[in-house]
């Protein structure tokens, strides 16, 4: 059955997926955990922040602009906002993105992602198009998420791009997208669909000529969701101030609640007419 969308599926060759809150639902609690305790515990343990509140305040200030904890902390250091210990060598960076990547990969509660979803795995594995993951998260962490979800074969290492691969840029900056295009051989962005939960990244992708599919979160379109899931989703979205999914935005070509609805929304991408 043909879909009724603004995407010309016949020209699409490549699907580029964000990871967090895109390949899993924001209501599972993992994003609220990562962007609160996961970030602030790293900052107090490794970056000399005296308490959680000061760490939270600084992360929120910079994350609002960059939508990446790695980029947020890197810019904060450049602007002299990190509490660097006295005597730290002036020619040595205090914040190393690899430290956050390692910390998250080892210390986050990945059980919150739940069991591997065989329906999701089979759906993505059956798509004949080029599949790419592109996240603003750090690399070791992103690879751990994909492995925990059973999606590491859908997105092999050479098809996974993270903030480490595009720094000093990150999504939604054009330079970040261009680095990924160059790496995967895309010369015409209109042949790609960007699958995202971030409005900043959706708008940037549309400006580059890509088609866009917004993941809005379970219950966001139908209003059918559990109170617990709603609370966790609200907690996760609260850590992403100014970037909550909005399916009415003109940059959105297709909007669905959950990634598992993608095949039904765009069957032509799976070769179904």
CSV table of C-alpha atoms in Angstrom, one decimal:
chain,number,residue,atom,x,y,z
A,1,UNK,CA,0.0,0.0,0.0
A,2,UNK,CA,1.4,3.4,-1.0
A,3,UNK,CA,2.0,6.0,1.6
A,4,UNK,CA,0.8,9.5,1.5
A,5,UNK,CA,3.8,11.7,2.4
A,6,UNK,CA,5.9,14.6,1.2
A,7,UNK,CA,8.9,12.3,0.5
A,8,UNK,CA,9.7,11.1,-3.0
A,9,UNK,CA,10.7,7.6,-1.9
A,10,UNK,CA,11.8,6.5,-5.4
A,11,UNK,CA,14.8,8.8,-5.2
A,12,UNK,CA,15.9,7.9,-1.7
A,13,UNK,CA,19.1,5.8,-1.4
A,14,UNK,CA,20.2,6.5,2.2
A,15,UNK,CA,18.6,6.6,5.6
A,16,UNK,CA,20.4,8.5,8.3
A,17,UNK,CA,19.2,7.8,11.8
A,18,UNK,CA,19.8,9.8,15.0
A,19,UNK,CA,20.2,7.3,17.9
A,20,UNK,CA,19.0,8.7,21.3
A,21,UNK,CA,15.2,9.2,21.4
A,22,UNK,CA,15.0,8.1,17.8
A,23,UNK,CA,15.9,4.4,17.8
A,24,UNK,CA,14.3,4.0,21.3
A,25,UNK,CA,11.4,5.9,22.9
A,26,UNK,CA,12.1,8.9,25.1
A,27,UNK,CA,9.7,7.5,27.6
A,28,UNK,CA,11.9,4.6,28.6
A,29,UNK,CA,13.8,6.8,31.1
A,30,UNK,CA,17.2,6.4,29.6
A,31,UNK,CA,17.5,10.0,28.3
A,32,UNK,CA,16.4,11.5,31.5
A,33,UNK,CA,19.0,9.3,33.3
A,34,UNK,CA,21.8,10.1,30.8
A,35,UNK,CA,21.3,13.8,30.6
A,36,UNK,CA,20.9,14.3,34.3
A,37,UNK,CA,22.7,11.9,36.6
A,38,UNK,CA,24.9,10.5,33.7
A,39,UNK,CA,26.2,14.0,32.8
A,40,UNK,CA,26.4,15.6,36.2
A,41,UNK,CA,28.1,12.6,37.9
A,42,UNK,CA,30.8,12.7,35.2
A,43,UNK,CA,31.2,16.4,35.7
A,44,UNK,CA,31.6,16.2,39.5
A,45,UNK,CA,33.8,13.1,39.3
A,46,UNK,CA,36.1,14.1,36.4
A,47,UNK,CA,35.7,17.9,35.8
A,48,UNK,CA,36.1,19.3,39.3
A,49,UNK,CA,32.6,20.6,39.7
A,50,UNK,CA,31.9,21.1,43.4
A,51,UNK,CA,28.3,19.9,43.3
A,52,UNK,CA,25.6,18.5,41.1
A,53,UNK,CA,23.7,21.8,40.9
A,54,UNK,CA,26.6,23.8,39.4
A,55,UNK,CA,27.2,21.0,37.0
A,56,UNK,CA,23.6,20.9,36.0
A,57,UNK,CA,23.4,24.6,35.5
A,58,UNK,CA,26.4,24.8,33.2
A,59,UNK,CA,25.4,21.7,31.1
A,60,UNK,CA,21.9,23.2,30.6
A,61,UNK,CA,23.3,26.5,29.5
A,62,UNK,CA,25.5,25.1,26.8
A,63,UNK,CA,23.4,22.0,25.8
A,64,UNK,CA,20.5,24.4,25.0
A,65,UNK,CA,22.7,25.8,22.2
A,66,UNK,CA,24.6,22.8,21.0
A,67,UNK,CA,22.4,19.8,21.7
A,68,UNK,CA,25.5,17.7,22.5
A,69,UNK,CA,27.1,17.3,26.0
A,70,UNK,CA,30.5,16.8,24.3
A,71,UNK,CA,30.3,20.0,22.3
A,72,UNK,CA,28.7,21.8,25.3
A,73,UNK,CA,31.7,20.9,27.6
A,74,UNK,CA,34.3,21.6,24.9
A,75,UNK,CA,32.9,25.1,24.3
A,76,UNK,CA,32.5,25.8,28.0
A,77,UNK,CA,36.2,25.1,28.4
A,78,UNK,CA,37.1,27.4,25.5
A,79,UNK,CA,35.1,30.1,27.2
A,80,UNK,CA,36.7,29.6,30.6
A,81,UNK,CA,33.6,28.2,32.3
A,82,UNK,CA,35.0,24.9,33.5
A,83,UNK,CA,36.4,24.8,37.1
A,84,UNK,CA,39.9,23.8,36.0
A,85,UNK,CA,42.2,23.0,38.9
A,86,UNK,CA,45.0,25.5,39.8
A,87,UNK,CA,48.2,24.3,38.2
A,88,UNK,CA,46.6,22.5,35.3
A,89,UNK,CA,49.0,22.7,32.2
A,90,UNK,CA,47.9,25.6,30.0
A,91,UNK,CA,48.7,23.6,26.9
A,92,UNK,CA,46.6,20.6,27.8
A,93,UNK,CA,42.9,20.3,27.4
A,94,UNK,CA,41.1,19.7,30.7
A,95,UNK,CA,38.0,18.1,29.1
A,96,UNK,CA,38.7,15.1,26.8
A,97,UNK,CA,35.6,13.9,24.8
A,98,UNK,CA,37.0,10.4,25.0
A,99,UNK,CA,36.7,10.5,28.8
A,100,UNK,CA,32.9,11.2,28.6
A,101,UNK,CA,32.5,8.5,26.0
A,102,UNK,CA,34.3,6.0,28.2
A,103,UNK,CA,32.4,7.1,31.4
A,104,UNK,CA,29.0,6.8,29.7
A,105,UNK,CA,29.8,3.5,28.1
A,106,UNK,CA,30.8,2.0,31.5
A,107,UNK,CA,28.6,3.8,34.0
A,108,UNK,CA,25.1,4.4,32.5
A,109,UNK,CA,22.2,2.1,33.3
A,110,UNK,CA,21.7,0.5,29.9
A,111,UNK,CA,19.0,-1.8,31.4
A,112,UNK,CA,16.7,1.2,30.9
A,113,UNK,CA,16.8,0.5,27.2
A,114,UNK,CA,14.9,-2.7,27.8
A,115,UNK,CA,15.1,-6.0,26.0
A,116,UNK,CA,16.2,-6.3,22.4
A,117,UNK,CA,13.2,-5.6,20.2
A,118,UNK,CA,13.2,-8.3,17.5
A,119,UNK,CA,10.4,-6.6,15.6
A,120,UNK,CA,12.5,-3.4,15.3
A,121,UNK,CA,15.7,-5.3,14.4
A,122,UNK,CA,14.0,-7.3,11.7
A,123,UNK,CA,12.3,-4.2,10.3
A,124,UNK,CA,15.6,-2.3,10.0
A,125,UNK,CA,17.6,-5.3,8.8
A,126,UNK,CA,15.1,-5.8,6.0
A,127,UNK,CA,15.4,-2.3,4.5
A,128,UNK,CA,17.4,-2.5,1.2
A,129,UNK,CA,18.7,1.1,1.5
A,130,UNK,CA,22.1,2.3,2.9
A,131,UNK,CA,21.6,2.6,6.7
A,132,UNK,CA,23.7,5.1,8.7
A,133,UNK,CA,23.6,6.2,12.3
A,134,UNK,CA,24.6,9.8,13.1
A,135,UNK,CA,24.6,10.9,16.8
A,136,UNK,CA,25.7,13.9,18.8
A,137,UNK,CA,26.7,11.4,21.5
A,138,UNK,CA,30.3,10.2,22.0
A,139,UNK,CA,31.5,7.2,20.1
A,140,UNK,CA,32.0,4.4,22.6
A,141,UNK,CA,28.7,5.3,24.2
A,142,UNK,CA,26.8,5.3,20.9
A,143,UNK,CA,28.3,1.9,19.9
A,144,UNK,CA,27.3,0.5,23.4
A,145,UNK,CA,23.7,1.7,22.8
A,146,UNK,CA,23.5,0.1,19.4
A,147,UNK,CA,24.9,-3.2,20.7
A,148,UNK,CA,22.6,-3.3,23.7
A,149,UNK,CA,19.7,-2.8,21.3
A,150,UNK,CA,20.9,-5.5,18.9
A,151,UNK,CA,21.4,-2.9,16.1
A,152,UNK,CA,25.1,-3.2,15.8
A,153,UNK,CA,24.7,-5.3,12.6
A,154,UNK,CA,22.2,-2.9,11.1
A,155,UNK,CA,24.8,-0.1,11.8
A,156,UNK,CA,28.3,-1.5,11.5
A,157,UNK,CA,31.2,0.6,12.8
A,158,UNK,CA,31.9,2.2,9.5
A,159,UNK,CA,28.3,3.4,9.2
A,160,UNK,CA,28.2,5.0,12.7
A,161,UNK,CA,29.1,8.6,13.0
A,162,UNK,CA,29.3,10.4,16.3
A,163,UNK,CA,30.3,13.8,17.7
A,164,UNK,CA,33.9,12.5,17.9
A,165,UNK,CA,33.9,12.1,14.2
A,166,UNK,CA,32.7,15.6,13.3
A,167,UNK,CA,34.2,17.9,16.0
A,168,UNK,CA,34.7,20.8,16.3
A,169,UNK,CA,31.3,20.8,14.6
A,170,UNK,CA,28.2,18.8,15.7
A,171,UNK,CA,24.6,18.6,14.6
A,172,UNK,CA,22.8,20.9,13.6
A,173,UNK,CA,25.9,22.6,12.0
A,174,UNK,CA,26.2,22.1,8.2
A,175,UNK,CA,29.9,21.1,8.6
A,176,UNK,CA,28.9,18.1,10.7
A,177,UNK,CA,26.4,16.8,8.1
A,178,UNK,CA,28.9,17.4,5.3
A,179,UNK,CA,31.6,15.3,7.0
A,180,UNK,CA,29.1,12.4,7.1
A,181,UNK,CA,28.0,13.0,3.5
A,182,UNK,CA,31.6,12.9,2.4
A,183,UNK,CA,32.4,9.7,4.3
A,184,UNK,CA,29.4,7.8,2.9
A,185,UNK,CA,29.6,9.1,-0.6
A,186,UNK,CA,26.5,11.3,-0.7
A,187,UNK,CA,26.7,14.0,-3.3
A,188,UNK,CA,23.0,15.0,-3.3
A,189,UNK,CA,21.4,15.3,0.1
A,190,UNK,CA,17.9,15.0,-1.5
A,191,UNK,CA,18.6,11.3,-1.8
A,192,UNK,CA,18.7,11.0,2.0
A,193,UNK,CA,16.1,10.8,4.7
A,194,UNK,CA,17.1,12.2,8.2
A,195,UNK,CA,15.3,10.3,11.0
A,196,UNK,CA,15.4,12.5,14.1
A,197,UNK,CA,13.7,13.6,17.3
A,198,UNK,CA,15.5,17.0,17.4
A,199,UNK,CA,13.8,19.9,15.8
A,200,UNK,CA,17.1,21.8,15.4
A,201,UNK,CA,18.5,18.8,13.5
A,202,UNK,CA,15.3,18.3,11.5
A,203,UNK,CA,15.4,22.0,10.4
A,204,UNK,CA,19.1,21.8,9.5
A,205,UNK,CA,18.5,18.6,7.5
A,206,UNK,CA,15.7,20.2,5.5
A,207,UNK,CA,17.8,23.3,4.8
A,208,UNK,CA,20.4,20.9,3.3
A,209,UNK,CA,17.8,19.4,1.0
A,210,UNK,CA,17.2,16.2,2.9
A,211,UNK,CA,13.8,14.6,3.5
A,212,UNK,CA,12.8,14.4,7.1
A,213,UNK,CA,11.0,12.0,9.4
A,214,UNK,CA,10.4,13.2,13.0
A,215,UNK,CA,10.1,10.7,15.9
A,216,UNK,CA,7.7,12.5,18.3
A,217,UNK,CA,7.5,9.9,21.1
A,218,UNK,CA,4.8,7.4,22.1
A,219,UNK,CA,1.5,9.0,22.9
A,220,UNK,CA,2.5,12.4,21.6
A,221,UNK,CA,0.1,12.1,18.5
A,222,UNK,CA,-2.6,9.8,19.9
A,223,UNK,CA,-2.6,10.8,23.5
A,224,UNK,CA,-2.5,7.1,24.4
A,225,UNK,CA,0.3,6.5,26.8
A,226,UNK,CA,0.8,5.4,30.4
A,227,UNK,CA,1.2,8.0,33.1
A,228,UNK,CA,4.6,6.5,34.0
A,229,UNK,CA,5.8,6.7,30.4
A,230,UNK,CA,4.5,10.3,30.1
A,231,UNK,CA,6.4,11.2,33.2
A,232,UNK,CA,9.6,9.7,32.0
A,233,UNK,CA,9.1,11.3,28.5
A,234,UNK,CA,8.5,14.7,30.1
A,235,UNK,CA,11.7,14.2,32.3
A,236,UNK,CA,13.7,13.3,29.2
A,237,UNK,CA,12.4,16.2,27.1
A,238,UNK,CA,13.0,18.6,30.0
A,239,UNK,CA,16.7,17.9,29.6
A,240,UNK,CA,16.5,19.1,26.0
A,241,UNK,CA,15.1,22.6,26.5
A,242,UNK,CA,13.9,24.3,23.3
A,243,UNK,CA,14.1,21.1,21.2
A,244,UNK,CA,11.0,19.1,21.9
A,245,UNK,CA,9.5,17.4,18.8
A,246,UNK,CA,6.9,19.4,16.9
A,247,UNK,CA,5.2,17.6,14.1
A,248,UNK,CA,3.5,20.8,12.8
A,249,UNK,CA,6.8,22.4,11.9
A,250,UNK,CA,7.1,22.9,8.1
A,251,UNK,CA,10.5,21.2,8.1
A,252,UNK,CA,8.9,17.9,9.0
A,253,UNK,CA,7.9,15.7,6.0
A,254,UNK,CA,6.6,12.8,8.1
A,255,UNK,CA,5.9,12.5,11.8
A,256,UNK,CA,5.4,9.2,13.7
A,257,UNK,CA,5.4,8.3,17.3
A,258,UNK,CA,7.9,5.5,17.3
A,259,UNK,CA,10.6,4.2,14.9
A,260,UNK,CA,8.7,0.9,14.5
A,261,UNK,CA,6.0,2.9,12.6
A,262,UNK,CA,8.5,3.9,9.9
A,263,UNK,CA,7.8,1.0,7.5
A,264,UNK,CA,4.1,1.5,7.7
A,265,UNK,CA,4.5,5.2,7.1
A,266,UNK,CA,7.0,4.8,4.2
A,267,UNK,CA,6.5,1.3,2.8
A,268,UNK,CA,8.1,2.3,-0.5
A,269,UNK,CA,11.5,2.5,1.2
A,270,UNK,CA,11.2,-1.2,1.8
A,271,UNK,CA,10.3,-1.8,-1.9
A,272,UNK,CA,6.6,-2.0,-1.2
A,273,UNK,CA,4.2,-0.2,-3.5
